[in-house]
Each structure stands twice: as C-alpha cells, then as structure tokens.
Coordinates of C-alpha atoms in Angstrom, one line a residue:
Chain A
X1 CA -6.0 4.7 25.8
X2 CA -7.5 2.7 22.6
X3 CA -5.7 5.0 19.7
X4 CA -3.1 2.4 20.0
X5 CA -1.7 1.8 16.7
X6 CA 1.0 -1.2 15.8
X7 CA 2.2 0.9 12.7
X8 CA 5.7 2.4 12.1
X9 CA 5.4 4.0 9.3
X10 CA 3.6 7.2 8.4
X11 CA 3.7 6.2 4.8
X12 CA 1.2 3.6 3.0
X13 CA -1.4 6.0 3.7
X14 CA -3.6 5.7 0.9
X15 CA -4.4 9.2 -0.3
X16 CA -5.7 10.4 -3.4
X17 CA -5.8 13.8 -4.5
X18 CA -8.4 15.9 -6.3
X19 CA -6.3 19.3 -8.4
X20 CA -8.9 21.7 -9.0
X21 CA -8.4 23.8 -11.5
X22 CA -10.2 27.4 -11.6
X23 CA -10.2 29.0 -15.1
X24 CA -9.1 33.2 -14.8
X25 CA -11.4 35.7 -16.3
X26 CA -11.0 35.3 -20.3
X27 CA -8.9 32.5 -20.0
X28 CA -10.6 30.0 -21.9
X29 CA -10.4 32.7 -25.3
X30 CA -6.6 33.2 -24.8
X31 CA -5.4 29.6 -24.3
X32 CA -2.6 29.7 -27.0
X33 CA -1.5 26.4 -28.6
X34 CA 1.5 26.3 -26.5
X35 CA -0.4 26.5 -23.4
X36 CA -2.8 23.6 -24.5
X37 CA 0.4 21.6 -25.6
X38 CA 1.8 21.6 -22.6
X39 CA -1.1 20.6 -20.4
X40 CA -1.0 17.6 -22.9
X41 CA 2.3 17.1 -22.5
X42 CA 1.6 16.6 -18.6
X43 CA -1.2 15.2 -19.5
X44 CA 0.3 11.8 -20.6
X45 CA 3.5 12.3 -18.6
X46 CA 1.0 11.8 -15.7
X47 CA -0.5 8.9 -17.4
X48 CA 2.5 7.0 -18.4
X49 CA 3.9 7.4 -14.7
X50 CA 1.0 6.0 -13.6
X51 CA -0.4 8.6 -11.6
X52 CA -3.0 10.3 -13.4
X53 CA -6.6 8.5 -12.1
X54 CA -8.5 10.7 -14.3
X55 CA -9.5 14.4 -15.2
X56 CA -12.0 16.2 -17.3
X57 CA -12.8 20.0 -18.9
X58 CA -15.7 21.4 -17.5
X59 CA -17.6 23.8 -20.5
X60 CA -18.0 27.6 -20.3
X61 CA -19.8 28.5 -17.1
X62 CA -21.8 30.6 -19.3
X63 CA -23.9 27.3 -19.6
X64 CA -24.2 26.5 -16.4
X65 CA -27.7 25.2 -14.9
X66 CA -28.3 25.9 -10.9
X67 CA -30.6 24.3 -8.8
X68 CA -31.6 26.2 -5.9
X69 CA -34.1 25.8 -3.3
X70 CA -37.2 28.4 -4.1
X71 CA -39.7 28.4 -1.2
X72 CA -38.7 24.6 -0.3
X73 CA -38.6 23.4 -4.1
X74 CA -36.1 23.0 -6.2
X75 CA -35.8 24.8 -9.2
X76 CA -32.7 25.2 -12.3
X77 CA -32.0 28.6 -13.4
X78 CA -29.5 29.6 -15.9
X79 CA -25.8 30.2 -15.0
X80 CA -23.3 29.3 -12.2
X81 CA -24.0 29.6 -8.7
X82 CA -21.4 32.2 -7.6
X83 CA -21.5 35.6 -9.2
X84 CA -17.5 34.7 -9.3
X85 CA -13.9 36.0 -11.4
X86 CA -13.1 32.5 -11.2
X87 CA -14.8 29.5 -12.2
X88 CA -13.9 26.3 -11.4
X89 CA -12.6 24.9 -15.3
X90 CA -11.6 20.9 -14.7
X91 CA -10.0 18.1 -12.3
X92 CA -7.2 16.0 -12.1
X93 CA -7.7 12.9 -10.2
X94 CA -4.5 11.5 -8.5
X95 CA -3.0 9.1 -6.8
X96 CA 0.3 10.1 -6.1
X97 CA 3.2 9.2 -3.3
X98 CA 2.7 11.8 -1.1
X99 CA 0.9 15.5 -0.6
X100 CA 4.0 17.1 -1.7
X101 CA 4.4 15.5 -5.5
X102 CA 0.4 16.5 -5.7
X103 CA 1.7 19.8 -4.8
X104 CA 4.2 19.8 -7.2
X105 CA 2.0 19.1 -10.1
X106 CA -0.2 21.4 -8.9
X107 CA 2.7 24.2 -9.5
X108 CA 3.4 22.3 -12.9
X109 CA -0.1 22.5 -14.4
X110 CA 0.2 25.8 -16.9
X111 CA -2.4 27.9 -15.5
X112 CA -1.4 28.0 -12.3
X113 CA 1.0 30.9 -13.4
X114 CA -2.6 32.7 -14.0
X115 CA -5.0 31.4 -11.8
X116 CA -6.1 29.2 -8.7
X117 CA -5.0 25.6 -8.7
X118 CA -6.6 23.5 -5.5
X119 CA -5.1 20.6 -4.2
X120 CA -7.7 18.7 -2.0
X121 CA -7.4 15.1 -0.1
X122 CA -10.0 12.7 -1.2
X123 CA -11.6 11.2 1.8
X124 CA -11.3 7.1 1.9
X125 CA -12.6 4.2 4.0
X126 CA -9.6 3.1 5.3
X127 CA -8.5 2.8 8.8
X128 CA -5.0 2.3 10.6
X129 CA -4.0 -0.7 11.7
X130 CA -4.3 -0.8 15.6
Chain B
X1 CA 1.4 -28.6 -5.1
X2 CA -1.4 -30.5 -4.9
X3 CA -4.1 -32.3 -7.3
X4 CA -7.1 -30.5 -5.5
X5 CA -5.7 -27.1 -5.4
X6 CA -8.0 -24.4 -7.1
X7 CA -6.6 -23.0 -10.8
X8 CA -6.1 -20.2 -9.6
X9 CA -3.8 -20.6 -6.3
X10 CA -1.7 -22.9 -8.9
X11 CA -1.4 -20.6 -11.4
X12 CA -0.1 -18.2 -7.9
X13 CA 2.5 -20.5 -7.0
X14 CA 4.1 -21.4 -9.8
X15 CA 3.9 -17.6 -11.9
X16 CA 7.5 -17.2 -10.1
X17 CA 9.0 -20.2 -10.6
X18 CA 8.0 -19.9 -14.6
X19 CA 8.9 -16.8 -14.3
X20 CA 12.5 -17.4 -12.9
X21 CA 13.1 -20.1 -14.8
X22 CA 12.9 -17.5 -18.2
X23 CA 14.5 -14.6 -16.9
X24 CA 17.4 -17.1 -15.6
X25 CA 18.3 -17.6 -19.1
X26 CA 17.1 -14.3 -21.2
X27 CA 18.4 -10.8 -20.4
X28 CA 14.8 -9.0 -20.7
X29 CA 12.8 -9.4 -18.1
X30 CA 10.4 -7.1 -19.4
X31 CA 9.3 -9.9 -22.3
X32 CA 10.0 -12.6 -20.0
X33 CA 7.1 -10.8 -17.6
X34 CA 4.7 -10.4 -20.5
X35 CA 5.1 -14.5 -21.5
X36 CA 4.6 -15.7 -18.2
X37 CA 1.6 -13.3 -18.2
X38 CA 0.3 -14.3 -21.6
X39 CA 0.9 -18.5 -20.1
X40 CA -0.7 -17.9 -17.0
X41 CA -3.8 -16.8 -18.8
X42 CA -3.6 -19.2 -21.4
X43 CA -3.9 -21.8 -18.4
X44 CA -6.5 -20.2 -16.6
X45 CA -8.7 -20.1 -20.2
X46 CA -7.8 -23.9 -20.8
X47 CA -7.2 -25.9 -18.0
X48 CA -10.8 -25.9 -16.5
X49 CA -11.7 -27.2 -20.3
X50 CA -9.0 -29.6 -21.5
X51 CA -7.7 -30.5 -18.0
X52 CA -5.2 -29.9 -15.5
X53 CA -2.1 -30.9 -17.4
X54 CA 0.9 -34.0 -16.0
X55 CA 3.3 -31.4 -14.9
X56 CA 1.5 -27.7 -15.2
X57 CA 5.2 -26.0 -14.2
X58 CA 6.8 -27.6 -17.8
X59 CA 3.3 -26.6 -19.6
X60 CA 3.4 -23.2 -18.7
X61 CA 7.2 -23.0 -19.3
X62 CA 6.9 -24.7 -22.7
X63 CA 4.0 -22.2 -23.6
X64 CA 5.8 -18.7 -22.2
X65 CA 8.8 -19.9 -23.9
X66 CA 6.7 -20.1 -27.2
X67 CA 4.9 -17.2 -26.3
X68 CA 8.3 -14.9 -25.9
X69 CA 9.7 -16.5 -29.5
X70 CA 6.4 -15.8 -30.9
X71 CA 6.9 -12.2 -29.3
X72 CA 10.6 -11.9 -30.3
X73 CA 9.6 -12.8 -34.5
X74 CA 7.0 -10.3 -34.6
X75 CA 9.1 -8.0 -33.3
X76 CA 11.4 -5.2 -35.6
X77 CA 14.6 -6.3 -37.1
X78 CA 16.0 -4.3 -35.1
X79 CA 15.1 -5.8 -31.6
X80 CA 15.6 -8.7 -33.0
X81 CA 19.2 -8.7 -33.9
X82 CA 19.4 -6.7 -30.9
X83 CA 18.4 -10.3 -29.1
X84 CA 19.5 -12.6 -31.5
X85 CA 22.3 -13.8 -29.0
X86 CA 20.5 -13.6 -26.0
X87 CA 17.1 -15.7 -27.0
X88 CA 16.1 -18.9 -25.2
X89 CA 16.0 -21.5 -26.9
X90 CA 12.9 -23.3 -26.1
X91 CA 14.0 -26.8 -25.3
X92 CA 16.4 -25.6 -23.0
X93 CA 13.7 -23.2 -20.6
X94 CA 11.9 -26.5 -20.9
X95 CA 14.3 -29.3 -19.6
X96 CA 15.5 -26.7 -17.4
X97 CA 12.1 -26.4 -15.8
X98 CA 11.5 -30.1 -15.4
X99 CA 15.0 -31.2 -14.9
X100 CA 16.0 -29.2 -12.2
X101 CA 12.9 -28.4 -9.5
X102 CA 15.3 -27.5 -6.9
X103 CA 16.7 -24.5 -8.5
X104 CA 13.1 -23.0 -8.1
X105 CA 13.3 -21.4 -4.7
X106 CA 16.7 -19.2 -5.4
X107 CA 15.0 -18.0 -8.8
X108 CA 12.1 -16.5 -6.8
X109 CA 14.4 -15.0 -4.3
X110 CA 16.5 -13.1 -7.4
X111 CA 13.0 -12.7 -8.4
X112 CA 11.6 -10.6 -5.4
X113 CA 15.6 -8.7 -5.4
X114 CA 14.4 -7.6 -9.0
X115 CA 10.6 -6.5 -8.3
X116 CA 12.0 -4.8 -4.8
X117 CA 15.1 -3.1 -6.5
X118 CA 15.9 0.3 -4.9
X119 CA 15.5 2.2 -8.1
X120 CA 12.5 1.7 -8.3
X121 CA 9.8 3.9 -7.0
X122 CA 7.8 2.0 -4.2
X123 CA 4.3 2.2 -6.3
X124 CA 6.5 0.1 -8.8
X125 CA 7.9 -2.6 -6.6
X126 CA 4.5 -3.1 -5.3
X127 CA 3.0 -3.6 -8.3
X128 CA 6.1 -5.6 -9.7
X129 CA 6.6 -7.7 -6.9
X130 CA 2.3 -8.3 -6.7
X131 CA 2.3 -9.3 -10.3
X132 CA 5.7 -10.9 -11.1
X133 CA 5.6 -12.8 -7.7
X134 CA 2.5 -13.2 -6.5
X135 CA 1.1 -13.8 -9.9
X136 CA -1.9 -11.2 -9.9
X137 CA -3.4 -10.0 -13.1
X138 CA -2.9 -6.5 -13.5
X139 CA -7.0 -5.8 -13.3
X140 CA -6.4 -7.2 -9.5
X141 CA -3.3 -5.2 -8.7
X142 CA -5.6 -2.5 -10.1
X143 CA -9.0 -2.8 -8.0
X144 CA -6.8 -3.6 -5.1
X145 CA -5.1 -0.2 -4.9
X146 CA -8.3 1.1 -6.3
X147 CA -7.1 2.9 -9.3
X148 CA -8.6 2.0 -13.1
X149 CA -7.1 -1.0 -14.9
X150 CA -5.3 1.4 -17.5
X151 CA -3.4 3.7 -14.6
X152 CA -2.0 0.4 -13.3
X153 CA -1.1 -0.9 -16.5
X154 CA 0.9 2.1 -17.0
X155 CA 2.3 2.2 -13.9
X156 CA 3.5 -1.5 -14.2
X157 CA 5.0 -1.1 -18.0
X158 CA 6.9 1.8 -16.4
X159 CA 8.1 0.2 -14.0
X160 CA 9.1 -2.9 -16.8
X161 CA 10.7 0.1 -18.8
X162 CA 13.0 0.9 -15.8
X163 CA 13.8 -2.4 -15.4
X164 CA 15.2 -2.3 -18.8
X165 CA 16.7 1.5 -18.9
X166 CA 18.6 0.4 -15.5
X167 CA 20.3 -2.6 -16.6
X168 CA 18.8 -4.1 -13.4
X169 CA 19.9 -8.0 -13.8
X170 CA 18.4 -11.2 -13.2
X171 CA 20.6 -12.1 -10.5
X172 CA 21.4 -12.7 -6.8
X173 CA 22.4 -10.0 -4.7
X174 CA 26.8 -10.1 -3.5
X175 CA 26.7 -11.3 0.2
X176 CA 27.1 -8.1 1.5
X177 CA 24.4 -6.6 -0.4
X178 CA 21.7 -9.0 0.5
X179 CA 20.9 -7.9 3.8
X180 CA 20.2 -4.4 2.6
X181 CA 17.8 -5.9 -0.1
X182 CA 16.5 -8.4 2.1
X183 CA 15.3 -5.1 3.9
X184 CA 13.4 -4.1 1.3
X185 CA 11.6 -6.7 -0.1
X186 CA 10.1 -6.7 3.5
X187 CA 9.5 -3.3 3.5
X188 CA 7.5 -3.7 0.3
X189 CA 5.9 -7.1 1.8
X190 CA 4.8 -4.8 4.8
X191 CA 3.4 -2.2 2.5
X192 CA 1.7 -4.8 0.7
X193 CA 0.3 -6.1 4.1
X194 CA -1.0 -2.5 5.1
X195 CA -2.6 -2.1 2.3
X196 CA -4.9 -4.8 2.6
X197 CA -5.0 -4.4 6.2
X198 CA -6.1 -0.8 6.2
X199 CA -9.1 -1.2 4.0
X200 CA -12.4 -1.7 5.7
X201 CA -15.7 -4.1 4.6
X202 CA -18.2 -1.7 2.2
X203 CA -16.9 -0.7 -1.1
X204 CA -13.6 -2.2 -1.2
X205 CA -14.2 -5.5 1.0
X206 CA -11.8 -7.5 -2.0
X207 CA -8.8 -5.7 -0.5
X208 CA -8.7 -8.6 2.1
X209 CA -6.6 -10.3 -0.8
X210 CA -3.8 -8.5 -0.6
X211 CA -3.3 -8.9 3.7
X212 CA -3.9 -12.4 2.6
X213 CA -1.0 -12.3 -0.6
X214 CA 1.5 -10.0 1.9
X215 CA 1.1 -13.4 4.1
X216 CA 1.1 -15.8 1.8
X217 CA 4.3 -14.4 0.2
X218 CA 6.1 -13.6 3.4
X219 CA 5.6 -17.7 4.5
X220 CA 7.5 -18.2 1.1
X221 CA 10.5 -16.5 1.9
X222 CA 10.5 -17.1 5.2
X223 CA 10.9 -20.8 3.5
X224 CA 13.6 -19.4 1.6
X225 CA 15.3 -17.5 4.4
X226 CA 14.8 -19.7 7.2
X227 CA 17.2 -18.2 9.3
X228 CA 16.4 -14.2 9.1
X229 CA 14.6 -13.4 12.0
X230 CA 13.5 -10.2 10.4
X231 CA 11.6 -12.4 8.0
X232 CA 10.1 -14.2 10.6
X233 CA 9.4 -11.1 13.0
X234 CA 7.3 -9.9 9.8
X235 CA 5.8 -12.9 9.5
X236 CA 4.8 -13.1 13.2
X237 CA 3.6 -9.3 13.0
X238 CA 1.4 -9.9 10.0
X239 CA -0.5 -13.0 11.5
X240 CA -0.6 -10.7 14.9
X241 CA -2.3 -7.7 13.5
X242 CA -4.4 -9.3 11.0
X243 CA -5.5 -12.2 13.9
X244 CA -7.6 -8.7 14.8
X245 CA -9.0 -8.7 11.6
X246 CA -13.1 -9.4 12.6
X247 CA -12.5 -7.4 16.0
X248 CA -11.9 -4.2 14.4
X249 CA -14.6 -2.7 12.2
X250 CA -18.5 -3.1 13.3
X251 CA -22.0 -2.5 11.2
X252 CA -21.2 -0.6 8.5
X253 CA -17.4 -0.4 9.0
X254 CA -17.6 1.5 12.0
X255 CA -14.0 1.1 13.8
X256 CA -14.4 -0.2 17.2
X257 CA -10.7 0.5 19.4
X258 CA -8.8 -1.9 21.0
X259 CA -10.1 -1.8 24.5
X260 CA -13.7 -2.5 23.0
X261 CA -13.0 -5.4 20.7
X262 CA -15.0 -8.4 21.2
X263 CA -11.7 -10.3 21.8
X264 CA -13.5 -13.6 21.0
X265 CA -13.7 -12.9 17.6
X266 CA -9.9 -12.4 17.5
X267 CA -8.3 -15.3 15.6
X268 CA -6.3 -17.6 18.3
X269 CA -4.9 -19.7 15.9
X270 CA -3.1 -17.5 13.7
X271 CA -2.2 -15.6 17.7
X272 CA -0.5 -19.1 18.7
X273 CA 1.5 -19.1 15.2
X274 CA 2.3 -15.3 15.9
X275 CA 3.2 -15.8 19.8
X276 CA 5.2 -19.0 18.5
X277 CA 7.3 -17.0 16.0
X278 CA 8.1 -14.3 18.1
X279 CA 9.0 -16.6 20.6
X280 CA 11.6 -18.3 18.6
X281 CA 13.1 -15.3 17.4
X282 CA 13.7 -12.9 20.2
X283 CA 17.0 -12.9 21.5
X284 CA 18.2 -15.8 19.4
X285 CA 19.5 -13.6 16.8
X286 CA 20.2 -9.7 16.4
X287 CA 17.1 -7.8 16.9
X288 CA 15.2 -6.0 14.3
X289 CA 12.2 -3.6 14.1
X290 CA 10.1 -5.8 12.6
X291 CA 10.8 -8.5 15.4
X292 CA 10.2 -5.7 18.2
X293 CA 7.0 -4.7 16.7
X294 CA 5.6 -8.4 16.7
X295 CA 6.4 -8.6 20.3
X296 CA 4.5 -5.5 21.2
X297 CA 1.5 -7.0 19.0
X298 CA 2.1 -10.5 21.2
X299 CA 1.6 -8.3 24.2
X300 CA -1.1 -6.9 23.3
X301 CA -2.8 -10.0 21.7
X302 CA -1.9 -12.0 25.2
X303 CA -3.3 -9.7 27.5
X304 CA -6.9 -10.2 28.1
X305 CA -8.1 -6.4 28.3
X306 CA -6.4 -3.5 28.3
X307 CA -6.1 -3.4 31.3
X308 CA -4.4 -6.4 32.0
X309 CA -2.2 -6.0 29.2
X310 CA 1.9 -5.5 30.1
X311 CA 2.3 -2.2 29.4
X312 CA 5.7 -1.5 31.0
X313 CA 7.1 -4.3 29.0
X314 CA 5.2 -2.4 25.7
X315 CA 7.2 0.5 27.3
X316 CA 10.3 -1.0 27.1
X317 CA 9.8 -2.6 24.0
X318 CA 9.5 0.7 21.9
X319 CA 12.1 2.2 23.9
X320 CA 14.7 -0.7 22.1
X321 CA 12.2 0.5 18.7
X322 CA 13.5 3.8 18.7
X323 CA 16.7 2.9 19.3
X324 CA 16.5 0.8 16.3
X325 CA 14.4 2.7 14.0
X326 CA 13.9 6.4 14.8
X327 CA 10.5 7.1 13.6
X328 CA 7.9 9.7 14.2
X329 CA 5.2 7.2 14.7
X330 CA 7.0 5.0 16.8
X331 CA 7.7 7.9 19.2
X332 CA 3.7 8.8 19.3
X333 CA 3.0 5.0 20.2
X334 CA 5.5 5.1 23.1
X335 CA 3.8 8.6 24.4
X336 CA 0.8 5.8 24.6
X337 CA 2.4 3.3 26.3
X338 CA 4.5 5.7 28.6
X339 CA 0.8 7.6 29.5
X340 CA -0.3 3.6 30.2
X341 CA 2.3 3.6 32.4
X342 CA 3.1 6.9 34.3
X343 CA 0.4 8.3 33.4
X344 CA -1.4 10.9 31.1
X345 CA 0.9 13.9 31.8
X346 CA 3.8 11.8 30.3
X347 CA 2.5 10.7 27.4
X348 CA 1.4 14.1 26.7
X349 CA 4.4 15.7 27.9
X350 CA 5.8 13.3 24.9
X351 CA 3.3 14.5 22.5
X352 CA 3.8 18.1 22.8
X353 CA 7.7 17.0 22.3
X354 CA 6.5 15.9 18.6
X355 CA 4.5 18.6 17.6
X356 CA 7.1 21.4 19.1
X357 CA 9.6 19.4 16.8
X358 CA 7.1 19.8 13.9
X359 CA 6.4 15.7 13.3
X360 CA 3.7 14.6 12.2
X361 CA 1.9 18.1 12.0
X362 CA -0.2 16.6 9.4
X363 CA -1.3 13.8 10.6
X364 CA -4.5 13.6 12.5
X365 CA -3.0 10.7 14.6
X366 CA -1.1 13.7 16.8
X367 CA -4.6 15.0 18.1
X368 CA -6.4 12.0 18.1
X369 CA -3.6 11.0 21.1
X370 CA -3.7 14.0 22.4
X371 CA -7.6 13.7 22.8
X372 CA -7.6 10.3 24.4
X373 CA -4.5 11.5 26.6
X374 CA -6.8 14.6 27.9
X375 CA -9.8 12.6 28.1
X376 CA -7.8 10.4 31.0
X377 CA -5.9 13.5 32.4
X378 CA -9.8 14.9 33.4
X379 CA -10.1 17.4 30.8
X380 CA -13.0 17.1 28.4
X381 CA -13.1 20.2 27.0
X382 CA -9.6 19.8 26.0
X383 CA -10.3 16.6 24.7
X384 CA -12.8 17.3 23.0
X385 CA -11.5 20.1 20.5
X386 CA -8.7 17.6 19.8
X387 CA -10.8 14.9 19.1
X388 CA -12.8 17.6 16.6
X389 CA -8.9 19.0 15.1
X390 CA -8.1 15.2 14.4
X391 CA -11.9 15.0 12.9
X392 CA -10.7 17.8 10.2
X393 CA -7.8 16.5 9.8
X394 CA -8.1 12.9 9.1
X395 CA -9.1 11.9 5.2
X396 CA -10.6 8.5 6.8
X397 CA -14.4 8.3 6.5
X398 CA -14.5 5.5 9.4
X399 CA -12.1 7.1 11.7
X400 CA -13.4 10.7 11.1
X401 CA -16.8 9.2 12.0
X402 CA -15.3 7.5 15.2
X403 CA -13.6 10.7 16.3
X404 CA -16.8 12.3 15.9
X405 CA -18.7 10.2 18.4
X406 CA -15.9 10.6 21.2
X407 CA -16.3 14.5 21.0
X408 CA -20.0 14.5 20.7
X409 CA -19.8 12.1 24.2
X410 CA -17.4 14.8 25.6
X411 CA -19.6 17.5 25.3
X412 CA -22.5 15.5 26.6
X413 CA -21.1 15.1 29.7
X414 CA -19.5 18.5 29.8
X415 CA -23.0 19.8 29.5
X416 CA -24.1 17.4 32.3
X417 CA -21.2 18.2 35.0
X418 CA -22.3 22.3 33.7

C-alpha cells in the first residue's frame, strides 16, 4: 500500500472556494439600496477579515456573446448560452478555514434568500505529505 | 551571526530579537510590529549601499525605536496622551539591545506565545508568527499562501487589531500555562511546515520557503527549549518528511508514492539528523504525538523498500498515536499499517469502521485507501470505482491525476483477465 500518509491532521488543507452567484429573473431591476448595502457591507467585512480573494459583477446576460461550434468553426452569436431563468450574475473568490464558513457566507450573501448561490472547491496543485 | 551571511537571512534572525526588545518595553505591539517592519526595510534598502553596519541588532533597534516615535508624533492627540506614559524612550530600547544580548532568546519565546495566542484564529497566528518571527514581508507571507498582497495585509492588521482589542500582553506564559502554549506554537510551526510541504514544483515552486522557515524556526526553539521532547519530535518529523522532498513529485509534478520513490534521491543527511533526534527522545521523556509520528517517519525512512520496512512496529506505533491523539486521520493510516500487517481485509475492515462512523466522508483520502486496500485484496473492479470516487472527490490536480492512472491500469487488466 503507497497511499501512506505521515499527516495527523485533516486540517491545513489548502482549499479555496469559488461562491457563484446566479441572478433571479428581474433581479438586477429590483435590487433596492438596502439590498446593495448590504452585499457591501459583506463585502468589506470579508475583506477586512482577510478572506475575501476577490469577486466581480458580471453585466446583463442580455449582452452576452456565445461562441459555438457551427459545422467545426467557431462562431459568436448574441446572447447567453442557456435559454435559462437564472443566470449566473458574479463571484466571490475565497479562501476561508474550512467548507463550512464558505457555506456560511454563502447563506449570508443577500440574494440567496431569492436565488441560487454555488459554493464550488477550487482545484489546487498541492499534494499530502506521504 | 556571521560577517558573510546574506542581508536577507540577517535581517530573518534578528526581526525577533528587535522586535522583542520593543514590545519588552512598550505596551502596543501592534506599532512595535509596524517599526520593526519599517527598520527591517530600511536595512534591506541601505545596507547593500552604505554597508553592513558595527552591530546591525543596535542599528535596527535605534531606527524602529525612531521609527515608532516618529509614528507616535504623527499620531492624534488623542493616541498620544493615550501612550504618553507608556512610550520608549529611545536610548533606553537602545542600550537595552546592546547591553544585554542574553535576554534575546526569552524575548522570542514571549514573542512566538504572542503570534501563537489561542484567540487568535489559526490564519492569524500563521501569518503573525511568519511575519513577526520569522521576519517575512507581508508580499512573501502573501505569495506563499497564494492569496494577493492586499487580502494578507488585511488579514495580518486584523490580526494586529486583536492583538490590541484582547489585551494580549507581551509576556511569558505562568508555568502551568506554558505547556499548553508550547502546544500551539508547534501546532502552528507544523501548519507552517505543511504548507510548504504540500505544494508541488510548477506554479507555486517558491512555497519551498516556508518548509524551509517551519524548520528553520523550529531549530530555534528547539535552542530555546532544549529539553521538550515535543519540540524535538517536531523537529525530527520535519527533517523526516521533507528528507523525501526530491522523491516525491516527478515531470511535471506528477506524484510518485512511496513504494516507487527513487530512494536515492532521498536526503540522508537531514534522515541521520531525523533518526538522531528521534533517537534521543523516545522513551527519555513522556511521549507525545509529534515524537510518535517522527518515529513512524524513521521507520519508514530506514527501511529500504516497502517491503522491508517494519510495519508491525508502524502498527504499534499508531496504536500508542491514538491513544494519544484520537484523530480521524491517524485511525485511516493505522487501517494502512494494520492491512501491511494482517492483511487487506483488516485494514479495510478498519476503513468501513470510519466511514460507518461518518469520518472523513469528505475526504478523498477514505477511497483512495480503500482503492489500494481492494487492489491487494484481488478486487479490481472494486478498486477501481474507488480509485474513480476519490478522483471526484479530491480538489488536488496532481493527486486527482495520479488516481486517475491507477483506475485506468485497473480496467486494463480487467479487460485483459475478461
């Protein structure tokens, strides 16, 4: 057996999380200013703790380009590649103690009462010690 | 300290004695941090220029002791009054750090007990303890856990700011707390190590720094702890694992297992120092985890394949671990070791035991045994889909890839025995 591995702890693994966030139908036009004040306000909690990697607002899928393959050539058409309610609407990029905290941010982002939040597991080059 | 001694591993060595030396004497260690930082660069900008001063340790006092009154005057009235009994004078940091060399040593100790302080989170004592200690600029700290310079920045002010909102002082542990903190300044040495020591060659080869800064600060308090055989089972585990170092990853950082390791590439030196350590520890004092897991990495470093390796004394060794530290992980690693020695239907026997108990359900690690348990028991198939499960599972591009490969042989010779 070679999956022999010196380490004691499960911790130390070095994880980084990717939050995506999906946008409801309409949600974008009914964003209140309390809604965007608070994703601020988590916003730079996130940052002053130290956790936030980064994060961006993706525009309207209305203008959307997709490439797709058209008799073996790739071509860009107008508009976003699934015909779906939900489009994905941003990131958050984090590095964070454990799956659970990126969880709970997850909940704590303000859409999420709305609409789809994904929390995904950035793969890595690392390897356990052995 | 010596005359031919790059800059830079100067600048390492003495950040916590400067550092110690100003936080003996002022009550914020927050400012005291951000002088020493300010000195240290100053040093590192002049030094190549004007020279290597007389006695570097009094310059770089002298100018973090100017560099915190500078600080302290710019400051708001109101901090200021709020300091105004508390503030160095600067001729006393300075004949303190000249006069009295010898005090050095116990000011780094108080100075790990600070960066490893239980309420902070463990992100912050490793970042604490790698800057304040070990002397790293916060850009390094910051490409080393591979997060931008600004996220670390934050993360170390914060963790500056507890400091402060605590009341956490600059001073030695009571007796009967230091063994407890002594505990985790390891823990956070060992996290430091693993972090290094997990990293592979490709896009984040600089990582090697930090294995080599979890060893380089473990030697110095094993010099200031001489008689803590926890330190020195650390020590002797560090200098085991990472004596592996070249062994483990091939072209491209493809991970090559144990039992396929070129063991000439291991490093025998830094084996003889581990072996030595362990040596001199075991039995001679009471037994830690730390000392038990260095003897199972001597075991394994001694042997010379797997196969002639000792694995009923591996056996018994992480029967006495889990006695000492009941871990999840250390329970998987005796399934290994028990499969080495009774056989695969024990070790798997063991690893069903885990995942009934619902330990490590996440892990990939869980499967990845279980595959190599199967794959000795006679049962490919089986292995294979656990080899695949451990695949989806893992978030390691190497080890993903290397699980990969064992299931794709599997079914190869399924298809060839079919």
């Amino acid at each position: 057996v070679d999956w022999h591995t010196g380490r004691q702890e499960v911790e130390g693994d070095d994880v980084k999380y990717m939050v995506l966030l999906y946008d409801a139908p309409n949600i974008r036009e009914n964003l209140s200013p309390e809604l965007i004040a608070e994703m601020g306000a988590l916003m730079s909690q996130l940052t002053e703790s130290g956790e936030l990697v980064g994060g961006e607002a993706l525009a309207d899928p209305s203008v959307t380009k997709t490439v797709r393959s058209v008799g073996g050539i790739p071509a860009a058409t107008d508009g976003p590649y699934a015909e779906a309610k939900e489009h994905m609407g941003g990131y958050l990029l984090l590095d964070v103690e454990d799956e659970k905290r990126a969880v709970e941010i997850a909940c704590r982002w303000p859409t999420s009462v709305v609409s789809a939040v994904e929390v995904r597991a950035l793969m890595n080059q690392e390897i356990s010690p052995q | 300290v010596t005359a031919g001694e790059p800059i830079e591993d100067l600048l390492r060595v003495l950040a916590p004695r400067v550092l110690g030396t100003l936080a003996h004497r002022d009550p914020d260690f927050a400012d005291c941090e951000d002088a020493v930082q300010e000195a240290l660069l100053a040093a590192a900008l002049q030094w190549p220029v004007e020279g290597r001063p007389d006695n570097p340790q009094a310059w770089l006092i002298a100018v973090a002791v100017r560099r915190l009154s500078d600080a302290r005057r710019a400051d708001s009235a109101r901090r200021a009054r709020e300091h105004r009994q508390a503030t160095l004078k600067p001729t006393d940091a300075l004949a303190s750090g000249m006069d009295d060399p010898g005090r050095s040593p116990d000011d780094t100790l108080t100075l790990l007990f600070l960066c490893c302080h239980p309420a902070l989170s463990p992100a912050s004592q490793l970042a604490l303890t790698l800057r304040a200690v070990g002397g790293l600029t916060t850009a390094e700290i910051a490409r080393a856990f591979l997060v931008p310079d600004a996220t670390m920045a934050q993360r170390i002010s914060r963790a500056k700011q507890r400091v402060r909102a605590t009341g956490i002082s600059f001073r030695m542990p009571s007796p009967d707390e230091q063994t407890e903190r002594v505990r985790v300044v390891l823990h956070v040495l060992y996290l430091i190590f693993t972090e290094g020591h997990t990293s592979t060659t490709g896009p984040v080869l600089h990582r090697d720094d930090l294995t080599r800064e979890a060893i380089r600060l473990t030697r110095l308090v094993r010099g200031l702890l001489p008689n803590d055989g926890e330190v020195a089972g650390l020590l002797a585990l560090m200098l085991l694992t990472d004596a592996r170092r070249a062994a483990r990853t091939g072209a491209g950082g493809a991970l090559i297992p144990l039992p396929d390791q070129d063991r000439t590439l291991w490093d025998a030196e830094a084996i003889d120092e581990g072996v030595r350590l362990v040596t001199a520890t075991l039995g001679a004092r009471p037994l830690g985890p730390y000392q038990v897991q260095a003897a199972i990495a001597a075991l394994h470093a001694e042997g010379d394949s797997t196969h002639d390796t000792d694995w009923p004394q591996i056996l018994m060794l992480y029967r006495v671990l889990e006695e000492l530290s009941p871990n999840p992980m250390t329970r998987l690693n005796h399934a290994v070791a028990a499969a080495m020695v009774h056989g695969p239907a024990t070790g798997l026997a063991l690893v069903d035991e885990l995942a009934r108990e619902g330990q490590l359900t996440s892990s990939h690690r869980i499967n990845a045994v279980r595959g190599h348990l199967l794959e000795m028991s006679g049962d490919p198939e089986g292995a294979r889909s656990a080899y695949l499960a451990a695949a989806r599972q893992t978030t390691s591009i190497p080890e993903q890839r290397y699980l990969k490969v064992r299931a794709s042989r599997l079914s190869q010779e399924c298809s060839v025995e079919a």
